[in-house]
Coordinates of C-alpha atoms in Angstrom, one line a residue:
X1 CA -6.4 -42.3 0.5
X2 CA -7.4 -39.0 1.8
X3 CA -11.2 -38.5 2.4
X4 CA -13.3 -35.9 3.3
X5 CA -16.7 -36.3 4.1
X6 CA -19.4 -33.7 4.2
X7 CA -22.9 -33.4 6.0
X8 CA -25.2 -30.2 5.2
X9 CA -27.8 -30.5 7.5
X10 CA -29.6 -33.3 9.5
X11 CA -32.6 -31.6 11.9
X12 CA -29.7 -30.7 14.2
X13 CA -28.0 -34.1 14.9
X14 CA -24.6 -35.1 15.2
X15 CA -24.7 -36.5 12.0
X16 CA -24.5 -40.5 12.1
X17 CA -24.3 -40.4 8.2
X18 CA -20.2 -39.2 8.8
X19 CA -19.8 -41.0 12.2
X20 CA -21.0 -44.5 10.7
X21 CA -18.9 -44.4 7.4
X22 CA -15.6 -42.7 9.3
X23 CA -15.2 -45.8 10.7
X24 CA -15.6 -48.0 7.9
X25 CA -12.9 -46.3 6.4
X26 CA -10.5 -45.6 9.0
X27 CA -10.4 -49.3 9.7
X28 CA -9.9 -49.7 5.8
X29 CA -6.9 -47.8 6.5
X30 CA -8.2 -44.3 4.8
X31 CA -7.3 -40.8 6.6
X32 CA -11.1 -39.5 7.2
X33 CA -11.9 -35.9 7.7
X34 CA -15.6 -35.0 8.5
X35 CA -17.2 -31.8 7.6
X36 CA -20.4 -30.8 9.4
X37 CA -20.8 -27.3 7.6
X38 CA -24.0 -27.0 9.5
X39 CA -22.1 -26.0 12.7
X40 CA -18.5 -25.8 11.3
X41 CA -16.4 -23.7 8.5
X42 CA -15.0 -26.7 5.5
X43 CA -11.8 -26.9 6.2
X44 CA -10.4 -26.1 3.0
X45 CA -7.1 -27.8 3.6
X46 CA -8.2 -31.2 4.0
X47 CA -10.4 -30.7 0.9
X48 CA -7.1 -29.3 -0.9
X49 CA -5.7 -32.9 0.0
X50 CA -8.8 -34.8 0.0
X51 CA -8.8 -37.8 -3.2
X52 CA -12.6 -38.4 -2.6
X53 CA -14.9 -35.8 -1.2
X54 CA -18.2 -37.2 -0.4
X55 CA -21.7 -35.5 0.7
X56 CA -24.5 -37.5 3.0
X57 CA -27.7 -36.6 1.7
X58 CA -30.4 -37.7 4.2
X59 CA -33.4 -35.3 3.5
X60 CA -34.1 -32.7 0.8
X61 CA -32.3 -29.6 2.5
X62 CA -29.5 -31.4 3.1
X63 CA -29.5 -32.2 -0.3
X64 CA -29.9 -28.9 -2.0
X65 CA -27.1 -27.1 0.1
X66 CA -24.2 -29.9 -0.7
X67 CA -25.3 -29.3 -4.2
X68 CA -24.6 -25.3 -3.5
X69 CA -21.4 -26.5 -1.8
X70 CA -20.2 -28.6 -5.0
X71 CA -19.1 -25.4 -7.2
X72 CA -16.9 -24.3 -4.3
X73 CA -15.4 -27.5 -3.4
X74 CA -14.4 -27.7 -7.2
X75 CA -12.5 -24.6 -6.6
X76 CA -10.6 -25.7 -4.1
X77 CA -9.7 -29.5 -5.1
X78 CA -10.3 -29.8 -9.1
X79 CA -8.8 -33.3 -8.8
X80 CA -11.4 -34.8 -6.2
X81 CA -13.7 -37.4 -7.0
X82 CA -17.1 -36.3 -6.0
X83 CA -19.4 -38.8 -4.3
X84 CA -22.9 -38.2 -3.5
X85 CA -24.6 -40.8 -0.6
X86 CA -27.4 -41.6 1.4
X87 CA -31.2 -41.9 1.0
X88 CA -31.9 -39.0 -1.2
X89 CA -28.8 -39.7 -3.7
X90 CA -30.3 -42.3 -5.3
X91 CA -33.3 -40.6 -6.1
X92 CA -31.9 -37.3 -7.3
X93 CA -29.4 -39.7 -9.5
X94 CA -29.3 -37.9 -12.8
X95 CA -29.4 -34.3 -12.0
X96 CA -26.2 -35.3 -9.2
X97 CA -24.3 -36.0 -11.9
X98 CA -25.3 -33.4 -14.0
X99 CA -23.3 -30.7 -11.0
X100 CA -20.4 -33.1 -11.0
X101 CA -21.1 -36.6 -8.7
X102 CA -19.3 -38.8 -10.1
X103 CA -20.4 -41.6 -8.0
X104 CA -23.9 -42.0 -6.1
X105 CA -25.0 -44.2 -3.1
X106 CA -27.9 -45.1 -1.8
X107 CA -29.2 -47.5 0.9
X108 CA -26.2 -49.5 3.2
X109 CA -24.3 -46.6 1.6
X110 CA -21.0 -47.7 4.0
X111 CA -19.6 -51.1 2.1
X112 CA -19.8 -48.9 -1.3
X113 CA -17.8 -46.0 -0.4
X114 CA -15.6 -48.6 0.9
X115 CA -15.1 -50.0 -2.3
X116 CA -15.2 -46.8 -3.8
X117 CA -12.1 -45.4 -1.6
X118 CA -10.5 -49.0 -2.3
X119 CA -10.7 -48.8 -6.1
X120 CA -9.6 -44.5 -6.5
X121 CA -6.6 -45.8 -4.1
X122 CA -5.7 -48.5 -6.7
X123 CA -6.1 -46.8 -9.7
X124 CA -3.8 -43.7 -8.3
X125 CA -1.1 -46.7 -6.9
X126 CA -1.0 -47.9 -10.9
X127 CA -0.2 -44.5 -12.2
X128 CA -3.7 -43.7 -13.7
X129 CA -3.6 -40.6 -11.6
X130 CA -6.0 -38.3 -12.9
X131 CA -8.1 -41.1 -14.4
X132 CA -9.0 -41.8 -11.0
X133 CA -11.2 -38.5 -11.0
X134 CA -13.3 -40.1 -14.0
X135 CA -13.6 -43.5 -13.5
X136 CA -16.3 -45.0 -14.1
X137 CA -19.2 -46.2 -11.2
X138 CA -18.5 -49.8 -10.2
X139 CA -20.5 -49.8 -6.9
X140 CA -24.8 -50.3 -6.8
X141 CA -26.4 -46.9 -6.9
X142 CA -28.8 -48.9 -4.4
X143 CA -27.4 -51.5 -2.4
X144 CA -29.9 -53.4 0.4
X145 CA -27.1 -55.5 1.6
X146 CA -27.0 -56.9 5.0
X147 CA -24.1 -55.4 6.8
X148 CA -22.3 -55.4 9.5
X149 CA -22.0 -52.4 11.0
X150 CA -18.9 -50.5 12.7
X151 CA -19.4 -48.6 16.1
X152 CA -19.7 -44.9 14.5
X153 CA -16.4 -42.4 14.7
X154 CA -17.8 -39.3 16.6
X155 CA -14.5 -37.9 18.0
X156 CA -13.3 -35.4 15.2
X157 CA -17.7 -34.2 14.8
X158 CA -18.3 -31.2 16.9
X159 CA -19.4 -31.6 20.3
X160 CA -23.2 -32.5 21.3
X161 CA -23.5 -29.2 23.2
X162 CA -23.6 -27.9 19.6
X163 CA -26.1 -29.9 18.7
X164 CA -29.9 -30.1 19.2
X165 CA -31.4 -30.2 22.7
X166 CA -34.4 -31.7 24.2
X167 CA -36.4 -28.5 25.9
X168 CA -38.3 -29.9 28.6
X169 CA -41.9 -28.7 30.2
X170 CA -39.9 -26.7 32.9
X171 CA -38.0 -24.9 30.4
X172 CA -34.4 -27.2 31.5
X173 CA -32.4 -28.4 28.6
X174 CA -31.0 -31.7 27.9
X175 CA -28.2 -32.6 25.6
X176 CA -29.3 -35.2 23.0
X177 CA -26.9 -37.6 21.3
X178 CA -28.3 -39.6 18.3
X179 CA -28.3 -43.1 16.5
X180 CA -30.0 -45.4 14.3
X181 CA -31.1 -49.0 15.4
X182 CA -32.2 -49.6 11.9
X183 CA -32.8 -48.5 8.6
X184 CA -35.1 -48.8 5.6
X185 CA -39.3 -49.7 6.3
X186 CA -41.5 -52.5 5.6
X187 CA -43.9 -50.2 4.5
X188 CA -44.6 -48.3 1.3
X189 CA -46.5 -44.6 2.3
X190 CA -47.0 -43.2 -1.1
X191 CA -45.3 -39.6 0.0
X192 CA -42.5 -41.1 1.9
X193 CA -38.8 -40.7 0.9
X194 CA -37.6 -44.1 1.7
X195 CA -40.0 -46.1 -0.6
X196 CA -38.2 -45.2 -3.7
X197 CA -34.9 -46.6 -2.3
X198 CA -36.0 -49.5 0.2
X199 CA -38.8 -50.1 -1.2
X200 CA -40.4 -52.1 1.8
X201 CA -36.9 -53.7 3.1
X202 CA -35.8 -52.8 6.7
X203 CA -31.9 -53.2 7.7
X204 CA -31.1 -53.3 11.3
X205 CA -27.8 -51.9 13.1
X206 CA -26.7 -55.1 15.9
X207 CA -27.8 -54.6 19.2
X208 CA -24.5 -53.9 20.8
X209 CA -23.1 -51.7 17.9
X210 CA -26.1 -49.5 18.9
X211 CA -25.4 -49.3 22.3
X212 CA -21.3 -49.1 22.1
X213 CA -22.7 -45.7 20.0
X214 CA -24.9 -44.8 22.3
X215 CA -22.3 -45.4 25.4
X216 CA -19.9 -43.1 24.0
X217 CA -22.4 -40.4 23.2
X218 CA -23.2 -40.3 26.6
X219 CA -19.2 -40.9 28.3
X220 CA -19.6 -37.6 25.4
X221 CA -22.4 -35.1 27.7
X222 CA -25.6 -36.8 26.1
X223 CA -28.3 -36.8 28.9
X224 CA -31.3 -38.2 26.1
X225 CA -31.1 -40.1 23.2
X226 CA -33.2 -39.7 19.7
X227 CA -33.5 -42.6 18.0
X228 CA -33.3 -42.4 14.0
X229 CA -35.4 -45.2 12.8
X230 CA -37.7 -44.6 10.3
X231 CA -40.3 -46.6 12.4
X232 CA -38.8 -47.8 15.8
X233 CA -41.3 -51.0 15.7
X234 CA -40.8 -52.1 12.5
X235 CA -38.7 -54.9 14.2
X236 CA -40.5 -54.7 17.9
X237 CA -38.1 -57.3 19.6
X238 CA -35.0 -55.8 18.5
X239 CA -36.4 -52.2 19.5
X240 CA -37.2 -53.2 22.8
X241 CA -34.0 -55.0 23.7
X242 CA -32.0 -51.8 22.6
X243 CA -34.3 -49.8 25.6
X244 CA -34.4 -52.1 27.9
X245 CA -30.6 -52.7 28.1
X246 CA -30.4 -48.5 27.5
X247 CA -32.4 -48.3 31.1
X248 CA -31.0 -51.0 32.9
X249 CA -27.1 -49.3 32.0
X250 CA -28.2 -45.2 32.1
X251 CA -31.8 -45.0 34.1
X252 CA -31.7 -41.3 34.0
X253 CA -30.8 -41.5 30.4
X254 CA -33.8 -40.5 28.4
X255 CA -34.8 -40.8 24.5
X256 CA -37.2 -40.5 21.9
X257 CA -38.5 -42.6 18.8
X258 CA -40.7 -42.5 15.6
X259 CA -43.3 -44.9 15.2
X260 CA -46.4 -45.2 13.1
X261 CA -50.0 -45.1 14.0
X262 CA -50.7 -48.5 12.6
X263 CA -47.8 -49.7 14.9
X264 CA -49.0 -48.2 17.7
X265 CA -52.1 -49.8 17.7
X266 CA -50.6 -53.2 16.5
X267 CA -48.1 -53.2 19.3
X268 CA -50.3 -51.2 22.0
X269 CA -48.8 -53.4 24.6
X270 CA -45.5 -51.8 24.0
X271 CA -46.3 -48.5 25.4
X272 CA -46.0 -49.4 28.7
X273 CA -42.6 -50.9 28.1
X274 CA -41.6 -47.6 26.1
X275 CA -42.8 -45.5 29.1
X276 CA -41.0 -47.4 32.1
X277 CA -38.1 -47.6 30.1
X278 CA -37.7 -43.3 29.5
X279 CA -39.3 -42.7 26.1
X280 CA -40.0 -38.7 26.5
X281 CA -42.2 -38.6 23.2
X282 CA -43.4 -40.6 20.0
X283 CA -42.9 -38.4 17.0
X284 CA -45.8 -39.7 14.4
X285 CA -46.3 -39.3 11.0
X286 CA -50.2 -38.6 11.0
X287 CA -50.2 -36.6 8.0
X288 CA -53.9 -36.0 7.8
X289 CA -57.5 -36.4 9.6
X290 CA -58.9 -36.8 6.6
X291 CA -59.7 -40.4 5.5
X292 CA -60.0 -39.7 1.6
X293 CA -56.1 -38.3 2.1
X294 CA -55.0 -40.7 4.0
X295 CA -56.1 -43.5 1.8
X296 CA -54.4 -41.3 -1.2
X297 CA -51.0 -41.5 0.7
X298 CA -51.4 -44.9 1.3
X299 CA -50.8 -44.3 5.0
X300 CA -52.2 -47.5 6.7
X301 CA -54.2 -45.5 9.0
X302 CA -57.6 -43.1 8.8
X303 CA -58.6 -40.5 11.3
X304 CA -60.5 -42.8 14.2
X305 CA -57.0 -44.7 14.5
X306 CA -55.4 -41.7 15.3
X307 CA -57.8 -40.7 18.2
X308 CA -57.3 -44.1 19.1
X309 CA -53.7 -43.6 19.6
X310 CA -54.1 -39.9 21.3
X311 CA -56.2 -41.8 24.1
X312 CA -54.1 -44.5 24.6
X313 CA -51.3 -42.0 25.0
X314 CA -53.2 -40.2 27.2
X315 CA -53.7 -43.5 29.2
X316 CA -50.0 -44.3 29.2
X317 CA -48.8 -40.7 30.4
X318 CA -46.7 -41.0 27.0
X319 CA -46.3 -37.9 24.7
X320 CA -47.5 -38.1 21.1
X321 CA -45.9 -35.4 18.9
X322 CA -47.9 -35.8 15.9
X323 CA -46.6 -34.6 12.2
X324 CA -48.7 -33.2 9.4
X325 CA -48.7 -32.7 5.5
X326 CA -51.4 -30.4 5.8
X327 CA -51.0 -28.9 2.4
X328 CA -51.7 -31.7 -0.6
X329 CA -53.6 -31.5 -4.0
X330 CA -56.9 -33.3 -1.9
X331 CA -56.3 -30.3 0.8
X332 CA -60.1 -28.5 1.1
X333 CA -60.8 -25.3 3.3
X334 CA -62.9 -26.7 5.5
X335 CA -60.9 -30.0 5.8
X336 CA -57.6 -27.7 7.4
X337 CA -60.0 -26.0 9.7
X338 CA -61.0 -29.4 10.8
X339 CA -57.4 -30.5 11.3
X340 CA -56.6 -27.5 13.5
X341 CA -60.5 -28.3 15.2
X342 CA -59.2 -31.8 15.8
X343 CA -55.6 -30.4 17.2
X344 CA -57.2 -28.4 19.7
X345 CA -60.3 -30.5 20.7
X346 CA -57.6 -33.4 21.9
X347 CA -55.5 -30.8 23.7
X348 CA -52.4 -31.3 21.3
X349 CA -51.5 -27.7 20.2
X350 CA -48.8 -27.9 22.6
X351 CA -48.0 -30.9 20.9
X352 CA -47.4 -30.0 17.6
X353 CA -44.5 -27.6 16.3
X354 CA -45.8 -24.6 14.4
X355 CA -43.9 -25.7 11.3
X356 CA -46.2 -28.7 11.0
X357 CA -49.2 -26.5 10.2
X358 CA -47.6 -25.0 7.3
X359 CA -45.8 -28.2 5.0
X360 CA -46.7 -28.1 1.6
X361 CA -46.3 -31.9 0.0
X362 CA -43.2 -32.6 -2.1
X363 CA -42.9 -34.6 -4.9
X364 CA -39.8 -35.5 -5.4
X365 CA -38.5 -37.7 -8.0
X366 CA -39.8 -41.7 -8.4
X367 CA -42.1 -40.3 -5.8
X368 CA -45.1 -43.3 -5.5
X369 CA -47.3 -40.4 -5.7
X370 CA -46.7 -40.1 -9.6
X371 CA -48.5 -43.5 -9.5
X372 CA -51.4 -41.4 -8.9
X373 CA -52.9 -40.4 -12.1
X374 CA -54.2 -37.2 -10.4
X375 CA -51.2 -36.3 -9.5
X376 CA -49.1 -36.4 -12.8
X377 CA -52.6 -34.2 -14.6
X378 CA -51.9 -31.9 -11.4
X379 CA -47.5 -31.7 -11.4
X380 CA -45.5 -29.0 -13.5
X381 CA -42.0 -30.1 -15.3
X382 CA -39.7 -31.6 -12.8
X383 CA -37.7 -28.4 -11.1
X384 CA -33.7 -29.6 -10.8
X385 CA -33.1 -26.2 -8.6
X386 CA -35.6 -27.4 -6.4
X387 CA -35.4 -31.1 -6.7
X388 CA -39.2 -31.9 -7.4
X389 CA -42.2 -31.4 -9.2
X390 CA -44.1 -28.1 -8.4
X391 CA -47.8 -28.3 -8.3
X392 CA -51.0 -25.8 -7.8
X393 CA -54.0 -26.7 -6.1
X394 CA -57.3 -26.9 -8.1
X395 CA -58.6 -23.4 -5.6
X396 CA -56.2 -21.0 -5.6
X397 CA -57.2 -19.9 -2.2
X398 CA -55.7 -23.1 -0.9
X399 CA -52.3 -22.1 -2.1
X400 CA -52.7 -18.5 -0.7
X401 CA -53.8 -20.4 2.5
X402 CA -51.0 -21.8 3.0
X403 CA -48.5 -19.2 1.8
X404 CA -50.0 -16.8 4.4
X405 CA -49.6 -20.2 7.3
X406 CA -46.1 -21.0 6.6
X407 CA -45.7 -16.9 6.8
X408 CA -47.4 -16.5 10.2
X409 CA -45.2 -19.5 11.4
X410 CA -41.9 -17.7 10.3
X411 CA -42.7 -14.8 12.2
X412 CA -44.3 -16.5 15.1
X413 CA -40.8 -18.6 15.3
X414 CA -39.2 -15.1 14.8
X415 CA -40.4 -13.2 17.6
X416 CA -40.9 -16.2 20.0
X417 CA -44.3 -17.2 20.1
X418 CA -45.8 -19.6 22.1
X419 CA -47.1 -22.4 20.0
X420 CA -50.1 -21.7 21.4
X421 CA -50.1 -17.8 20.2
X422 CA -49.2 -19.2 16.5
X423 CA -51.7 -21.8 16.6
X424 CA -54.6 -19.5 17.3
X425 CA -53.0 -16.7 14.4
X426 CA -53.2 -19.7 12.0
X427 CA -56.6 -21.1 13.2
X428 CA -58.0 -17.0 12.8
X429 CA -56.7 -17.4 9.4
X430 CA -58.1 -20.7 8.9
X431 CA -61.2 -19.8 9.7
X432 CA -61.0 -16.0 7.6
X433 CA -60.1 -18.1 4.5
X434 CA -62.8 -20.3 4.3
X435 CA -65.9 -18.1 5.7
X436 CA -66.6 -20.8 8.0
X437 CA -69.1 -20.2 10.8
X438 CA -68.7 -19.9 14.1
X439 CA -65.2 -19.0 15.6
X440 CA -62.0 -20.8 15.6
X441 CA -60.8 -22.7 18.5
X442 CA -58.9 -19.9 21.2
X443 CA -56.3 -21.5 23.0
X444 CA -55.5 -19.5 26.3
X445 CA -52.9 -21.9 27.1
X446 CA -51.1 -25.0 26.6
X447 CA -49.2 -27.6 28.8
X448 CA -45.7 -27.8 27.6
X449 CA -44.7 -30.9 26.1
X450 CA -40.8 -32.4 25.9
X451 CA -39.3 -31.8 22.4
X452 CA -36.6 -31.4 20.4
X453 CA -35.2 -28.3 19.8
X454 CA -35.3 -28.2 16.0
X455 CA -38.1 -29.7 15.0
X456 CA -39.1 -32.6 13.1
X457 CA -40.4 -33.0 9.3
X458 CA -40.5 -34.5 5.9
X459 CA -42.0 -34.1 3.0
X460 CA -42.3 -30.2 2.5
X461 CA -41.9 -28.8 -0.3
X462 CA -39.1 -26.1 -1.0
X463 CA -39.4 -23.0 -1.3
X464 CA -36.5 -20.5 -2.0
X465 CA -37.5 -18.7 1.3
X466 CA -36.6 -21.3 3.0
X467 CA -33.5 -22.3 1.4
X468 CA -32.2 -19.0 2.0
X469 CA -32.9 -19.1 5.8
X470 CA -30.9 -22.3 6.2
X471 CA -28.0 -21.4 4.6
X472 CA -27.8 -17.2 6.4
X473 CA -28.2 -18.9 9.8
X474 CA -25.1 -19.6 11.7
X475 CA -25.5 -22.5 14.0
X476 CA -24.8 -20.9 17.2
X477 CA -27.8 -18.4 16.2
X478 CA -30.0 -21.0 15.3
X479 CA -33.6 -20.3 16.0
X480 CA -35.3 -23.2 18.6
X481 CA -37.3 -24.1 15.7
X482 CA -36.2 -23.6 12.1
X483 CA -38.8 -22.6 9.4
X484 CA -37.5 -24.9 7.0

């Protein structure tokens, strides 16, 4: 059995969505191929051979290029069963198999494609041959099983060099490596892409299957380590087992984690742990300072927990990285001016990547948000090309707000621009928008912060600007920050 599998794009990492299943099915005793067309050409011979060609799908992008890929892989291998996996498979279910997946995988993706190599192997060793393209889907479109996960297979994935870096406040660069202690969340944020699949159930990878990955990635040039989870707390004794042991092995080995507010303040007494230990930054999905918002996205926090956490980060000697969805239905004027007040007035411009100013919300389908009443009066016809439900806010300046943002972001990005240069273009036209009075915060200058190289987000909606700019830029010539 002869399988190729396929990642798009994954924020710059070595993708753990081919590493992980690789060695699932090499040990099943398939010949695995994987494709990271993000920094390297498909290598159209294995797909000529390949009897299952599969694409990870773990965020939107990702998503909408393998489905740009599909018409060409066709070309090359009509015979191919075409597999679709990972968190936003599921989701996207029916319009998948309207471009030709013929089998789709969500959640502990690795047991079914397994299953799904097993049964394609059998049907072509019975003489069904061709039948084996069509058969039908035996394997859960969602499985939550509890599994028992295979140290991932990174050796045939192009080197970490190639990948992502942390940039540090000096300006040195450190190679970063990548893995996942768990998957899933027990929580159920309105806007977030995981509820639809996990809803609420959190999987975690063994202790020392994490660290055997996280060994090799640095016997492989990885100096820092990010650290996948959707929430990093969400089991707080396994977490801090994992980086603890990560220290006591590598103590000039450094990483990063994602962790909500509400866990931050739960598990305050953590932070000190995560500090000694070499935790560079906590990347945080804020979203909003705006209570009424927050309470819309069902986000478990409002706007005084937030400061809460800044202070206590400033306390720790920690770095926060907020994340924002500036841009929703409930966005006013005067409530983005006050995000960018708020940015500036806690000294976190530095802090936050320009591209968070500019994320417009997606709704994507089985969304929570078209619980919201609102939100299903506010939404246009599901989009297929762009793989969610286009809206307009109520005050069309709101929209050209944000289309003249995400446009001062691209250039800033373009022409290298301090965060602190775009933050005060996109404060000036914060501030022109809404007539508000006095003048918007001027930031002369900003401490650098540690962070990644390609920055973090979720949740934006697409736009065909974007697209485009993913797919013309060739890795090596990636900007630090892609506008995406």
């Amino acid at each position: 059995m002869n399988v190729v599998l396929i990642s798009t794009y994954e924020l710059g990492h070595q993708p753990f969505g081919l590493a992980s299943p690789a060695a699932w099915l090499t040990e099943a005793g398939a010949s695995v191929v994987c494709i990271d067309s993000s920094r390297q050409s498909l290598d159209e011979a294995a797909i000529r051979h390949a009897d299952l060609v599969a694409f990870y799908l773990p965020m939107h992008t990702a998503t909408r290029l393998a489905i740009a890929l599909v018409p060409r892989i066709r070309e090359l291998n009509p015979r191919a069963h075409i597999c679709f996996y990972g968190l936003y498979a599921p989701v996207n279910e029916p319009y998948l198999r309207q471009v030709g997946g013929q089998t789709i995988l969500g959640g502990e993706f690795e047991e079914g494609l397994v299953r799904l190599a097993d049964r394609l192997a059998t049907r072509s060793q019975t003489g069904h041959g061709q039948a084996a393209v069509t058969a039908a889907q035996s394997e859960p479109v969602i499985s939550l099983s509890r599994q028992k996960f295979r140290v991932p297979q990174r050796a045939e994935l192009p080197p970490l060099k190639n990948y992502a870096h942390v940039i540090m406040p000096d300006g040195a660069r450190r190679i970063a490596g990548y893995t996942e202690a768990s998957r899933g969340c027990k929580h159920l944020c309105r806007h977030c892409p995981i509820v639809p699949v996990y809803d609420g159930v959190f999987r975690i990878v063994d202790r020392e299957t994490v660290l055997s990955d996280i060994r090799q990635q640095i016997s492989a040039g990885a100096e820092h380590i990010t650290f996948g989870d959707p929430d990093f707390l969400n089991g707080p004794a396994h977490a801090v087992a994992i980086v603890d042991e990560l220290h006591r092995t590598f103590p000039s080995v450094t990483y990063d984690v994602t962790i909500k507010i509400e866990h931050l303040l739960k598990h305050a007494d953590v932070l000190p742990r995560l500090s000694d230990t070499g935790c560079l930054f906590v990347t945080s999905a804020v979203e909003s300072v705006d209570d009424a918002v927050l309470e819309k996205l069902d986000k478990g926090h409002t706007r005084a927990d937030f400061l809460r956490v800044v202070h206590l980060f400033q306390q720790s000697g920690l770095t926060l990285l907020p994340t924002f969805v500036p841009f929703t239905p409930w966005t006013t004027l005067s409530g983005y001016c006050d995000l960018l007040q708020t940015v500036a007035e806690n000294d976190l411009v530095a802090n936050v990547a320009p591209i968070q100013l500019a994320i417009r919300l997606l709704i994507p389908e089985r969304s929570r948000l078209l619980d919201l009443a609102e939100i299903r009066e506010t939404i246009e016809p599901f989009d297929s090309t762009a793989l969610a439900y286009p809206w307009r806010h109520a005050d069309p300046r709101v929209d050209a707000l944000a289309r003249e943002i995400r446009a001062i972001v691209e250039r800033g990005e373009k022409f290298g621009r301090s965060r602190a240069q775009i933050f005060e273009r996109v404060a000036q036209a914060a501030w022109d928008a809404s007539e508000a009075t006095g003048q918007p915060p001027r930031i002369q200058a900003a401490s650098a912060v540690p962070h990644l190289s390609e920055a973090w987000y979720c949740c934006a909606e697409p736009t065909d600007d974007q697209f485009v700019c993913i797919k013309e830029v060739p890795a090596a010539a990636a900007p630090a920050e892609n506008f995406i």
